[in-house]
Amino acid sequence: MLARSKIPVWIVKALLSNGVKRVSKLAAMTDDELLAIPGIGKRAVELIRSALSSRDSGEKKRVGGQKLPVRQ
């Protein structure tokens, strides 16, 4: 859910008001698709990508309902 992500609130509000409610949907969107959303500009896209990459790389991932550390 976007509300629980590390994405700034002002970006989350713009995304939610345009029907983007899940991080998985957000991650699948291209930069051009994001830029087409009112209230989302280049800086917002940078912040979104940064939040998504930090979520995927440095944090624990769930496997089978359990949190496991990510190996690097």
mmCIF file of C-alpha atoms in Angstrom:
data_model
loop_
_atom_site.group_PDB
_atom_site.id
_atom_site.type_symbol
_atom_site.label_atom_id
_atom_site.label_comp_id
_atom_site.label_asym_id
_atom_site.label_seq_id
_atom_site.Cartn_x
_atom_site.Cartn_y
_atom_site.Cartn_z
ATOM 1 C CA MET A 1 0.000 0.000 0.000
ATOM 2 C CA LEU A 2 1.245 3.439 -0.868
ATOM 3 C CA ALA A 3 0.194 4.882 2.468
ATOM 4 C CA ARG A 4 2.761 2.670 4.237
ATOM 5 C CA SER A 5 5.584 3.366 1.798
ATOM 6 C CA LYS A 6 8.460 5.809 2.266
ATOM 7 C CA ILE A 7 7.142 7.947 -0.579
ATOM 8 C CA PRO A 8 6.458 11.555 0.528
ATOM 9 C CA VAL A 9 2.845 12.292 1.451
ATOM 10 C CA TRP A 10 2.320 14.913 -1.262
ATOM 11 C CA ILE A 11 3.280 12.365 -3.917
ATOM 12 C CA VAL A 12 1.083 9.676 -2.360
ATOM 13 C CA LYS A 13 -1.891 12.065 -2.423
ATOM 14 C CA ALA A 14 -1.345 12.812 -6.122
ATOM 15 C CA LEU A 15 -1.044 9.105 -6.930
ATOM 16 C CA LEU A 16 -4.104 8.114 -4.903
ATOM 17 C CA SER A 17 -6.237 10.836 -6.471
ATOM 18 C CA ASN A 18 -5.316 9.389 -9.862
ATOM 19 C CA GLY A 19 -6.124 5.776 -9.026
ATOM 20 C CA VAL A 20 -2.660 4.449 -8.141
ATOM 21 C CA LYS A 21 -3.152 2.661 -4.811
ATOM 22 C CA ARG A 22 -0.515 -0.080 -4.757
ATOM 23 C CA VAL A 23 3.257 0.003 -4.796
ATOM 24 C CA SER A 24 3.245 -2.903 -7.270
ATOM 25 C CA LYS A 25 1.255 -0.835 -9.771
ATOM 26 C CA LEU A 26 3.527 2.130 -9.179
ATOM 27 C CA ALA A 27 6.671 0.046 -9.722
ATOM 28 C CA ALA A 28 5.300 -1.212 -13.043
ATOM 29 C CA MET A 29 4.718 2.301 -14.387
ATOM 30 C CA THR A 30 7.194 3.991 -16.705
ATOM 31 C CA ASP A 31 8.562 7.457 -16.015
ATOM 32 C CA ASP A 32 6.432 8.832 -18.862
ATOM 33 C CA GLU A 33 3.289 7.304 -17.340
ATOM 34 C CA LEU A 34 4.146 8.863 -13.991
ATOM 35 C CA LEU A 35 4.831 12.260 -15.555
ATOM 36 C CA ALA A 36 1.377 12.152 -17.176
ATOM 37 C CA ILE A 37 -0.223 12.189 -13.708
ATOM 38 C CA PRO A 38 -1.204 15.688 -12.544
ATOM 39 C CA GLY A 39 1.024 16.768 -9.652
ATOM 40 C CA ILE A 40 3.856 14.410 -10.571
ATOM 41 C CA GLY A 41 6.961 15.991 -12.044
ATOM 42 C CA LYS A 42 10.572 15.018 -12.556
ATOM 43 C CA ARG A 43 11.480 15.475 -8.876
ATOM 44 C CA ALA A 44 8.529 13.322 -7.783
ATOM 45 C CA VAL A 45 9.611 10.575 -10.195
ATOM 46 C CA GLU A 46 13.134 10.703 -8.730
ATOM 47 C CA LEU A 47 11.756 10.399 -5.187
ATOM 48 C CA ILE A 48 9.468 7.526 -6.189
ATOM 49 C CA ARG A 49 12.294 5.602 -7.866
ATOM 50 C CA SER A 50 14.564 6.218 -4.876
ATOM 51 C CA ALA A 51 11.938 4.959 -2.419
ATOM 52 C CA LEU A 52 11.235 1.896 -4.544
ATOM 53 C CA SER A 53 14.905 1.009 -4.948
ATOM 54 C CA SER A 54 15.640 1.373 -1.230
ATOM 55 C CA ARG A 55 12.636 -0.819 -0.491
ATOM 56 C CA ASP A 56 13.881 -3.512 -2.865
ATOM 57 C CA SER A 57 17.592 -3.474 -2.044
ATOM 58 C CA GLY A 58 18.316 -2.780 1.587
ATOM 59 C CA GLU A 59 15.307 -4.012 3.454
ATOM 60 C CA LYS A 60 14.062 -7.454 4.356
ATOM 61 C CA LYS A 61 11.885 -9.285 1.867
ATOM 62 C CA ARG A 62 8.981 -11.577 2.660
ATOM 63 C CA VAL A 63 9.185 -15.174 1.518
ATOM 64 C CA GLY A 64 6.369 -17.495 2.452
ATOM 65 C CA GLY A 65 5.067 -15.029 5.013
ATOM 66 C CA GLN A 66 8.424 -14.778 6.801
ATOM 67 C CA LYS A 67 10.850 -11.903 6.743
ATOM 68 C CA LEU A 68 14.250 -12.929 5.493
ATOM 69 C CA PRO A 69 17.367 -10.770 5.228
ATOM 70 C CA VAL A 70 18.449 -9.794 1.760
ATOM 71 C CA ARG A 71 21.909 -11.117 0.864
ATOM 72 C CA GLN A 72 24.249 -8.809 -0.951
#
